[in-house]
Short mmCIF file of C-alpha atoms and ligand atoms in Angstrom, two decimals:
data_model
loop_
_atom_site.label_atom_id
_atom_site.label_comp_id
_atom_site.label_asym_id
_atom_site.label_seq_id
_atom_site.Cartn_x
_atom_site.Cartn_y
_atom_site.Cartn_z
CA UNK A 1 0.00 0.00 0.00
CA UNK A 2 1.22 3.45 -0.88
CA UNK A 3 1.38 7.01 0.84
CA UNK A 4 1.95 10.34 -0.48
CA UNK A 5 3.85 13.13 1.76
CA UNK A 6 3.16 16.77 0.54
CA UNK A 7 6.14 19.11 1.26
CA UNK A 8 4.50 22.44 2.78
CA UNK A 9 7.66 25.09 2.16
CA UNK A 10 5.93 27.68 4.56
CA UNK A 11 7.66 28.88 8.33
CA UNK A 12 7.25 31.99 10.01
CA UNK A 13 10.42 32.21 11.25
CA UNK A 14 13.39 29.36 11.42
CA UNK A 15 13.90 27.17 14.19
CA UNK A 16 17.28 27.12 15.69
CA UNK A 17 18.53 23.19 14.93
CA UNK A 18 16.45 22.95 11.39
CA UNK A 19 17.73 22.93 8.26
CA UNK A 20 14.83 21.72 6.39
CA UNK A 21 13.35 23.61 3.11
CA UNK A 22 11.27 26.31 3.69
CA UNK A 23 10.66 30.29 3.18
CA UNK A 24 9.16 32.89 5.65
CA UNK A 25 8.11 34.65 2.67
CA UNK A 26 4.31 33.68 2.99
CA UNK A 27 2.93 35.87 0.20
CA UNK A 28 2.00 32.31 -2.19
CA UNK A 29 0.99 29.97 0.56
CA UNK A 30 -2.62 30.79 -0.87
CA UNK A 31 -1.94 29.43 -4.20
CA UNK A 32 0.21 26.49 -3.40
CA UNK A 33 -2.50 24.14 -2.83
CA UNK A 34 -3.09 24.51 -6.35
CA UNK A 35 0.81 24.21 -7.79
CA UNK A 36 0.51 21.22 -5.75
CA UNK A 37 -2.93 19.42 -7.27
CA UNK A 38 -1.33 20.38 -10.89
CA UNK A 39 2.05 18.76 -10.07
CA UNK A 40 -0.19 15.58 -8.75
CA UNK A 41 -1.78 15.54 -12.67
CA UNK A 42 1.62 15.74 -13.67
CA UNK A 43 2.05 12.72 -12.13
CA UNK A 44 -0.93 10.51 -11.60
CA UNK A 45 1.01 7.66 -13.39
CA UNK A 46 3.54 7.49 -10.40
CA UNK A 47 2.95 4.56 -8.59
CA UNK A 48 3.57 0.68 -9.82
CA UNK A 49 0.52 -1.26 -10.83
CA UNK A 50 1.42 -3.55 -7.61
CA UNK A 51 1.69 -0.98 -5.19
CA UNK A 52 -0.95 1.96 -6.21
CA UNK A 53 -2.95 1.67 -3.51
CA UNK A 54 -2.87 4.45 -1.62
CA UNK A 55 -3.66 4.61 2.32
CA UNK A 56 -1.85 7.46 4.03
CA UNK A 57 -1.54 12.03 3.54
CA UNK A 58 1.05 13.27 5.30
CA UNK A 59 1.28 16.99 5.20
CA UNK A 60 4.28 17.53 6.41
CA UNK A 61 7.10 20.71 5.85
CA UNK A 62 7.86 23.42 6.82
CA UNK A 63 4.58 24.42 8.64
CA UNK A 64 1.48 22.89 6.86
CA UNK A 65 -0.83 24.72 9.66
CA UNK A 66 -0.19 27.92 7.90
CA UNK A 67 -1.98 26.42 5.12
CA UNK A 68 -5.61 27.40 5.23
CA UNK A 69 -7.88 24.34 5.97
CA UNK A 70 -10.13 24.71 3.28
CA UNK A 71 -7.17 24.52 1.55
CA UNK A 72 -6.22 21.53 2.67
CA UNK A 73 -9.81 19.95 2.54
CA UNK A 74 -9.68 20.87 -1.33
CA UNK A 75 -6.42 19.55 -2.11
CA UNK A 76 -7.19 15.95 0.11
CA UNK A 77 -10.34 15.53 -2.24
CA UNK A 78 -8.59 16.71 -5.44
CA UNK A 79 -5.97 14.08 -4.23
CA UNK A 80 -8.65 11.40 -3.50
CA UNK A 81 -9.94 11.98 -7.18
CA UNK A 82 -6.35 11.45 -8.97
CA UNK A 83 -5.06 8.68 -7.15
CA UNK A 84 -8.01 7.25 -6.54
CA UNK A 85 -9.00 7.04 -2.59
CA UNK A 86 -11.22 7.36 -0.28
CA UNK A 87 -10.07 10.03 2.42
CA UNK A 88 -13.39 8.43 4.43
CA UNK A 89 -12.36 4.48 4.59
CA UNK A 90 -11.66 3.64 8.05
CA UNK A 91 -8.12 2.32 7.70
CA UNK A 92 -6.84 5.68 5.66
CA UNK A 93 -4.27 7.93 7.76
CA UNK A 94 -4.52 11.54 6.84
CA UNK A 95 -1.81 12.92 9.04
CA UNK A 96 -0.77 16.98 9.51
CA UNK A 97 2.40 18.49 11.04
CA UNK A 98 1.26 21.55 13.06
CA UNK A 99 2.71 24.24 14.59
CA UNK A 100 1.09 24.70 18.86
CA UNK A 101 1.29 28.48 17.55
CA UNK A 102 -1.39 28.19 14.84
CA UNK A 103 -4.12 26.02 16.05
CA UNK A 104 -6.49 29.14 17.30
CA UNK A 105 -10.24 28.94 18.04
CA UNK A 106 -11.93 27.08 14.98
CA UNK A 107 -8.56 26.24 13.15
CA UNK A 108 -8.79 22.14 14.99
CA UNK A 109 -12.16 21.67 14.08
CA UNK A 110 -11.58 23.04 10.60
CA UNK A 111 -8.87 20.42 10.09
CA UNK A 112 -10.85 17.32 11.11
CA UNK A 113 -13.59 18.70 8.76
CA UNK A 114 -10.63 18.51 6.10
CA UNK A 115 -10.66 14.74 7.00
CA UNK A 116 -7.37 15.18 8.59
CA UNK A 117 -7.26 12.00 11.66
CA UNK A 118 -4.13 12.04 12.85
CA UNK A 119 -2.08 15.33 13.76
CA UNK A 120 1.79 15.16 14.59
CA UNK A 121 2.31 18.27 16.76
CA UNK A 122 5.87 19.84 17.14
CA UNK A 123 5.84 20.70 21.12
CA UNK A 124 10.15 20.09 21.11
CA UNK A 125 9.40 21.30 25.15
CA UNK A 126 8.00 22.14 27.86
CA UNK A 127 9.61 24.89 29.25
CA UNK A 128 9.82 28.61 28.03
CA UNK A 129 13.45 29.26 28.24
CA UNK A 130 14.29 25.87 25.98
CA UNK A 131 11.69 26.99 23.58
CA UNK A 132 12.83 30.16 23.31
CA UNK A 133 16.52 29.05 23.29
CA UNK A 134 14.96 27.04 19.97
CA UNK A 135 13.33 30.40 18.38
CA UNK A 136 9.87 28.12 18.39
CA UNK A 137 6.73 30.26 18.46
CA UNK A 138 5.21 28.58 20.89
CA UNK A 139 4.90 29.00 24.79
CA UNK A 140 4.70 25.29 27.13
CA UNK A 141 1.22 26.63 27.86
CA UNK A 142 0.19 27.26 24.30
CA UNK A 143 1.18 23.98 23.23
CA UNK A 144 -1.10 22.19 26.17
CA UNK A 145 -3.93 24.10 25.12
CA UNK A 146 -3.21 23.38 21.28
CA UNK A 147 -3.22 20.00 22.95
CA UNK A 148 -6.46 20.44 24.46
CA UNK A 149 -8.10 22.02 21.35
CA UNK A 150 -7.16 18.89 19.11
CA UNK A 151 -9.20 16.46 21.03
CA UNK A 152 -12.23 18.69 21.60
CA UNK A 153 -12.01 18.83 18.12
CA UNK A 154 -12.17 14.98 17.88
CA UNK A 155 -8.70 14.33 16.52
CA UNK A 156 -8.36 11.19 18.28
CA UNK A 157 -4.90 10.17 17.11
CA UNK A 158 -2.38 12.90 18.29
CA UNK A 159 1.74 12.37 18.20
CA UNK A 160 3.93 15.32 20.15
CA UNK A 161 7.28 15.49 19.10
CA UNK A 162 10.20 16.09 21.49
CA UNK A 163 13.64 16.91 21.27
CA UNK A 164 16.65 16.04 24.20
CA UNK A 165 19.92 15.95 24.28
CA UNK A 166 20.66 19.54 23.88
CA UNK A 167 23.02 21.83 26.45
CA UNK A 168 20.66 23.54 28.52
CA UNK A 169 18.20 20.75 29.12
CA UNK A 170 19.14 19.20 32.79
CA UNK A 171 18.03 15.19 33.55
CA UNK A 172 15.68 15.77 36.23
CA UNK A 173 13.96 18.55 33.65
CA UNK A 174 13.78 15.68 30.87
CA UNK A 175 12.24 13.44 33.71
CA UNK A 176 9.61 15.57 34.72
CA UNK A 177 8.78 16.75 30.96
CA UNK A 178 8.38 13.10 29.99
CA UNK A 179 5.67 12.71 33.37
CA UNK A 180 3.86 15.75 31.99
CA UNK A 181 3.60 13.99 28.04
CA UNK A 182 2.57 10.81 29.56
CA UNK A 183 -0.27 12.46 31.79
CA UNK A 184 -1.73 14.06 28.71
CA UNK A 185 -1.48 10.40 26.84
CA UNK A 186 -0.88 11.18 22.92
CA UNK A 187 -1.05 8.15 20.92
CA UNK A 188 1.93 8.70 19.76
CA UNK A 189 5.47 10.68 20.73
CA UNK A 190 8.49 11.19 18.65
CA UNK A 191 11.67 12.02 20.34
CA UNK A 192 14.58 12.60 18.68
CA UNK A 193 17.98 13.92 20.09
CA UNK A 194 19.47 17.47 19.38
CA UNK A 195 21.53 17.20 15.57
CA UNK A 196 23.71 19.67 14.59
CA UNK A 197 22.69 20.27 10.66
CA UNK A 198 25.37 22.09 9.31
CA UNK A 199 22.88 24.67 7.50
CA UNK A 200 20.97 25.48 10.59
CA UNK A 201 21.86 28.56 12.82
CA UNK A 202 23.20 26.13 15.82
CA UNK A 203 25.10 24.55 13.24
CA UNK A 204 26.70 28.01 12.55
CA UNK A 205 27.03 28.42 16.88
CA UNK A 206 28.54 25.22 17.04
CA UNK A 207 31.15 25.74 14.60
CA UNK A 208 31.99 29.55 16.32
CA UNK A 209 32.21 28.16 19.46
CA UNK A 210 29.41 29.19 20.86
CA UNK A 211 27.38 26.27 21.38
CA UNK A 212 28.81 22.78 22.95
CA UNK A 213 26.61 19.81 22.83
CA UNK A 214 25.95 17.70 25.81
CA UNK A 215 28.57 14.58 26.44
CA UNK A 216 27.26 11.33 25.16
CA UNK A 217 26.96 10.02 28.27
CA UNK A 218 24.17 12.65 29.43
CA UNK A 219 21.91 11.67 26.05
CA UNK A 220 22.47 8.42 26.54
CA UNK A 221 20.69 7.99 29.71
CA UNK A 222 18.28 10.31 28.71
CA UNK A 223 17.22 8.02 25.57
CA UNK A 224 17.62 5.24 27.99
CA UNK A 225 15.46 7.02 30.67
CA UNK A 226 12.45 7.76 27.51
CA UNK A 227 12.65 4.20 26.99
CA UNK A 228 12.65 2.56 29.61
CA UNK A 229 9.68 4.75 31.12
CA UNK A 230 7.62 4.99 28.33
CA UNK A 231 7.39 1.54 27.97
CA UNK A 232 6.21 1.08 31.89
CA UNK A 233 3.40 3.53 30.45
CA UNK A 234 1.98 1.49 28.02
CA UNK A 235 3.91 2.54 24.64
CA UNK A 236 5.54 0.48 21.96
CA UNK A 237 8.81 1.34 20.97
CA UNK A 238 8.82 0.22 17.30
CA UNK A 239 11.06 2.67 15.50
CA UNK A 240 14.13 4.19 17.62
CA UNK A 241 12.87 7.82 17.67
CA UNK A 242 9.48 6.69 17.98
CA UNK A 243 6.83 5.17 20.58
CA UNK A 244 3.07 4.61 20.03
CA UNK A 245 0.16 3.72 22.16
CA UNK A 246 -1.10 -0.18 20.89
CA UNK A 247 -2.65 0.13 17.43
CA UNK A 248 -1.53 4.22 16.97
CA UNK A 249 1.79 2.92 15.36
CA UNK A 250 2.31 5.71 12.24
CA UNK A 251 1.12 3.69 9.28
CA UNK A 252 2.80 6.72 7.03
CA UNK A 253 6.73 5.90 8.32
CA UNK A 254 6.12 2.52 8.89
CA UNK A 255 5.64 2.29 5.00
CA UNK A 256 8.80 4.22 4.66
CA UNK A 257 10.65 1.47 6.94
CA UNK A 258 8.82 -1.19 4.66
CA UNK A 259 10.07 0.01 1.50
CA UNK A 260 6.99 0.94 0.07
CA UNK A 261 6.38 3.35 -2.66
CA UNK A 262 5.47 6.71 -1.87
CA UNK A 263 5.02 9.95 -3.86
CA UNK A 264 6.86 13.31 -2.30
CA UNK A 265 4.86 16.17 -3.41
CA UNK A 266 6.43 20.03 -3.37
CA UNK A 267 9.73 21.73 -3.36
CA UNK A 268 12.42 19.61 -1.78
CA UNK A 269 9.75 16.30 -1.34
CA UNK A 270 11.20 12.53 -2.27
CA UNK A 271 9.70 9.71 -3.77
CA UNK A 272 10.42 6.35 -4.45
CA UNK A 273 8.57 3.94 -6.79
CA UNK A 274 10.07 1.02 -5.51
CA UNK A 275 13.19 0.99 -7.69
CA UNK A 276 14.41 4.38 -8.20
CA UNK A 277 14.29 7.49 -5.27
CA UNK A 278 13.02 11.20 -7.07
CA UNK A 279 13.77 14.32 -5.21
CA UNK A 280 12.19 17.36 -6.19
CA UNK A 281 13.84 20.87 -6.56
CA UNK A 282 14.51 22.98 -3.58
CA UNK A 283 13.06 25.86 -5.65
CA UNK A 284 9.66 27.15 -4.66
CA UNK A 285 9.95 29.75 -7.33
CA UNK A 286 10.50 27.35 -10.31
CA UNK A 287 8.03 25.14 -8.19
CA UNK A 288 5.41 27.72 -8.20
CA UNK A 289 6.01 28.80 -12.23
CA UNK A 290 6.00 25.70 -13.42
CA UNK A 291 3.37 23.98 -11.56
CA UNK A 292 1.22 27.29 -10.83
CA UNK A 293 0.38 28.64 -14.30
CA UNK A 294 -0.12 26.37 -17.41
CA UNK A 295 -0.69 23.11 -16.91
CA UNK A 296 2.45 21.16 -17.00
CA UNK A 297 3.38 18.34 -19.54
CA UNK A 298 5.90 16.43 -17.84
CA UNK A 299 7.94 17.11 -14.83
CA UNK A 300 11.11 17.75 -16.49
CA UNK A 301 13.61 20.19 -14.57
CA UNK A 302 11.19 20.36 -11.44
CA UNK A 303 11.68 16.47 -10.34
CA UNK A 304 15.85 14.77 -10.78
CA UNK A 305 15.58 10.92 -10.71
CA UNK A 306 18.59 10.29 -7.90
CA UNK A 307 20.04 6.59 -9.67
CA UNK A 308 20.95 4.44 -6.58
CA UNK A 309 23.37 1.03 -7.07
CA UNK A 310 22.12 -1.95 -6.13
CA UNK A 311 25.01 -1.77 -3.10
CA UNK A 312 23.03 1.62 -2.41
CA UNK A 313 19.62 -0.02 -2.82
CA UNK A 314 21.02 -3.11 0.44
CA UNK A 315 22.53 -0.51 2.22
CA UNK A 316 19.25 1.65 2.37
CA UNK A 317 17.42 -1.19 2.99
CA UNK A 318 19.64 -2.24 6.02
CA UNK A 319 19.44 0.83 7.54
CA UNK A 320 15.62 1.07 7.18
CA UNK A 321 15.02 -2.29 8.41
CA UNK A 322 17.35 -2.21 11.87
CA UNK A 323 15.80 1.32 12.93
CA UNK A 324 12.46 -0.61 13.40
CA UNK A 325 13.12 -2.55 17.27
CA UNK A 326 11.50 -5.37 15.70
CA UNK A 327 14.63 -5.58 13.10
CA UNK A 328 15.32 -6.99 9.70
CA UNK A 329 13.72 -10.52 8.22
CA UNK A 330 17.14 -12.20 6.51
CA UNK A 331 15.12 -14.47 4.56
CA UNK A 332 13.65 -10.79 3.02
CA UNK A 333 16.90 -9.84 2.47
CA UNK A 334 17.83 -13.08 0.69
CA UNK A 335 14.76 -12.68 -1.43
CA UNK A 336 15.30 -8.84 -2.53
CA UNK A 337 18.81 -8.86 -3.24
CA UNK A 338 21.71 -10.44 -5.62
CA UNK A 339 23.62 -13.25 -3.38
CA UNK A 340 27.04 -12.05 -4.34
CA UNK A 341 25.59 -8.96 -1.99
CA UNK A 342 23.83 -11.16 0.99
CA UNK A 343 27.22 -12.74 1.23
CA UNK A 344 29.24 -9.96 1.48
CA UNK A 345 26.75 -8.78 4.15
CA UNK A 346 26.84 -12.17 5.89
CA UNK A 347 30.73 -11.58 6.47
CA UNK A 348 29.85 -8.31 8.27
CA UNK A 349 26.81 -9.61 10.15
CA UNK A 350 29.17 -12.58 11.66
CA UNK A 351 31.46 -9.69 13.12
CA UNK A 352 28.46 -7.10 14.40
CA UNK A 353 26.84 -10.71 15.98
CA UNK A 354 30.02 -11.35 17.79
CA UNK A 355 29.85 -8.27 19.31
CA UNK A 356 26.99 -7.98 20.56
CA UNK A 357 25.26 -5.21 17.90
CA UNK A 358 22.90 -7.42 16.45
CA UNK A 359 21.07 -10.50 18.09
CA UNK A 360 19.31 -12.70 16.28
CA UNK A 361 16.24 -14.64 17.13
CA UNK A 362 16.96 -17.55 16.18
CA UNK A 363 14.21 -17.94 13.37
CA UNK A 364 15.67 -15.42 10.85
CA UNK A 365 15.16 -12.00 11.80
CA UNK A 366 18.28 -9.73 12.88
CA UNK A 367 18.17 -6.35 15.41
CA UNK A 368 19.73 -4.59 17.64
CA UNK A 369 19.45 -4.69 21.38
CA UNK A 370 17.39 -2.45 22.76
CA UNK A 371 20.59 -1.09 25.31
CA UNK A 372 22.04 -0.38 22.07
CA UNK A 373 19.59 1.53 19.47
CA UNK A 374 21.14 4.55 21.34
CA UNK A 375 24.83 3.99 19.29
CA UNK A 376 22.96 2.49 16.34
CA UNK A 377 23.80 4.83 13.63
CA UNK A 378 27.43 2.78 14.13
CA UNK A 379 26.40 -0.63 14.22
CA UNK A 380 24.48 0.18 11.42
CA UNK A 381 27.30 1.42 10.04
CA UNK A 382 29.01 -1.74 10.40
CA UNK A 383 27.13 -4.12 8.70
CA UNK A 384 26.96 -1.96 5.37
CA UNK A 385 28.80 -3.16 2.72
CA UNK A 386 31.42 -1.30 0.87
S1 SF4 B 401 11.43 22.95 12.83
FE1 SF4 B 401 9.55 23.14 11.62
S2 SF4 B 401 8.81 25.21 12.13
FE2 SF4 B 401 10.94 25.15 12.73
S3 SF4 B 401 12.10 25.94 10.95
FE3 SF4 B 401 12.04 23.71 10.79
S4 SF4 B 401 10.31 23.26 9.51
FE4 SF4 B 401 10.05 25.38 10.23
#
């Protein structure tokens, strides 16, 4: 089953750590929704015959909440018609990113009316001087009530994303913000630690001098803490950066972990048919001339088809598969990829086994420990294949 993601290139301002695509220049946002149904034309065609079934939205960005829900309503349906699905089945995930900042009186309700079910809210904290440290919007108190004003407004599948491992955030701090997540009870919380992208403006600190991140030791127990506690509070940990109540597990990234196809609509948004990735230009200008005016013939110049090796193709894969706790199937691999490859893997995954990276469970499927998903960016790492 297939998913689309829709890249929304919109912020009002720029978050400290982010390096993602996006303008504060909001003068087109009211005539993207329309760049974006004609690009969608340009490309009902996308999907392969065995996998165009599609059963997840994800607006995602950027800030999609500065997108005007009828907006969004319009372009779900206009969606629904090309790639033909039904927004109201009862297993289809129509996910939005929001900013705490923008969800005012009547914006929630306006959303679910859009048909959007699940909403992935960026809280990153909850206290004022981290938030402001991170140039969010947002106060603690304005994301509760955003909170608040998503399930009065029936969204009953909310994720809250989080960010630790950053200098000024203490341990007890981390421990009590966790406590405060788990009393509100999202379905679903993504935590990711601090990253210094080199494009961002702590990127630019860090290399001055004028930021130093925590030691590894600090973020490690803080992972370990998130872990450890939300599990005692009911929630899986299926992906390492992410945790969701039984059933609430995001059917949009899982597909992404699968392998599944999935078309990236908007400046900056990747695809991938199965075989070959697609990344779109980082241009909203071109974007919005191209896709904004005439209607298009083809997507030349706007989309570049990225080729990947089949060493690039296993690698991917491997990575993909051992971020998910529940790990990779080796008979899958077997299946997917040339045996000249599994072999050469098979030499590294002896190694990583021996110590300790890996386990296996003894009826073909390969992952790493939980102890370890903290340091798995090197096991991974490890068991690629050069
Ligand atoms: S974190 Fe989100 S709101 Fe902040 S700059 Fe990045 S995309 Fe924009």
């Amino acid at each position: 089953m297939a998913g689309i993601y829709i890249h929304i290139p919109y912020c009002k301002s720029y978050c400290t750590y982010c390096d993602f695509y996006s303008q504060t220049n909001l003068s087109s946002v009211g005539r993207f929704a329309g760049a974006l149904i004609s690009e969608a034309k340009s490309r009902r065609d996308f999907f392969p015959d065995s996998d165009k079934v599609v059963r997840t939205l994800y607006l995602g960005g950027g800030t999609p909440s500065l997108m005007n829900p009828d907006d969004v309503g319009r372009l779900a349906s206009a969606l629904g018609q090309i790639f033909e699905f039904d927004l109201s089945a009862p297993d289809f995930e129509f996910t939005a990113e929001v900013n705490p900042d923008d969800i005012l009186p009547g914006y929630a309700e306006s959303l679910a009316a859009a048909g959007v079910n699940r909403v992935s809210m960026g809280v990153q904290s909850l206290y004022d001087e981290h938030l402001k440290w991170m140039n969010r919007r947002h106060t603690a108190v304005r994301a509760i009530d955003a909170y608040k004003s998503l399930r009065e407004a029936g969204i009953g599948n909310i994720s809250i994303d989080l960010i630790f491992g950053f200098r000024a955030l203490t341990e007890p701090q981390w421990i009590e913000e966790i406590e405060r997540i788990i009393e509100l009870r999202p379905e679903h919380i993504s935590a990711y630690q601090m990253s210094i992208e080199p494009g961002s403006k702590l990127g630019k600190d860090y290399r001055r001098g004028e930021y130093t991140p925590p030691d590894d030791d600090t973020s490690y127990r803080e992972y370990e803490y998130l872990r450890k506690r939300l599990a005692e509070a009911g929630y899986d940990h299926y992906e390492i950066s992410n945790f969701a109540l039984p059933d609430f597990r995001s059917q949009h990234n899982s597909s992404y972990w699968e392998g599944v196809p999935y078309l990236g609509l908007g400046p900056a948004a990747h695809s991938y048919d199965g075989e070959s990735r697609y990344e779109n230009i980082e241009n909203l200008g071109r974007y919005l001339n191209y896709f904004g005016g005439e209607k298009p013939a083809d997507t030349g110049g706007i989309n570049r088809r990225e080729s990947l090796s089949e060493r690039d193709r296993f690698n991917e894969f491997i990575m993909i598969s051992l971020r998910k706790t529940d790990g990779a199937d080796f008979e899958r691999i077997t299946s997917l990829f040339d045996q000249s490859l599994v072999e050469r893997f098979r030499e590294n995954l002896i190694t990583v086994l021996k110590e300790g990276g890996v386990v296996s469970d003894g009826k073909g499927r390969i992952k790493i420990p939980p102890e370890k998903l903290f340091v798995s960016d090197g096991i991974i790492r490890d068991l690629f294949i050069d």
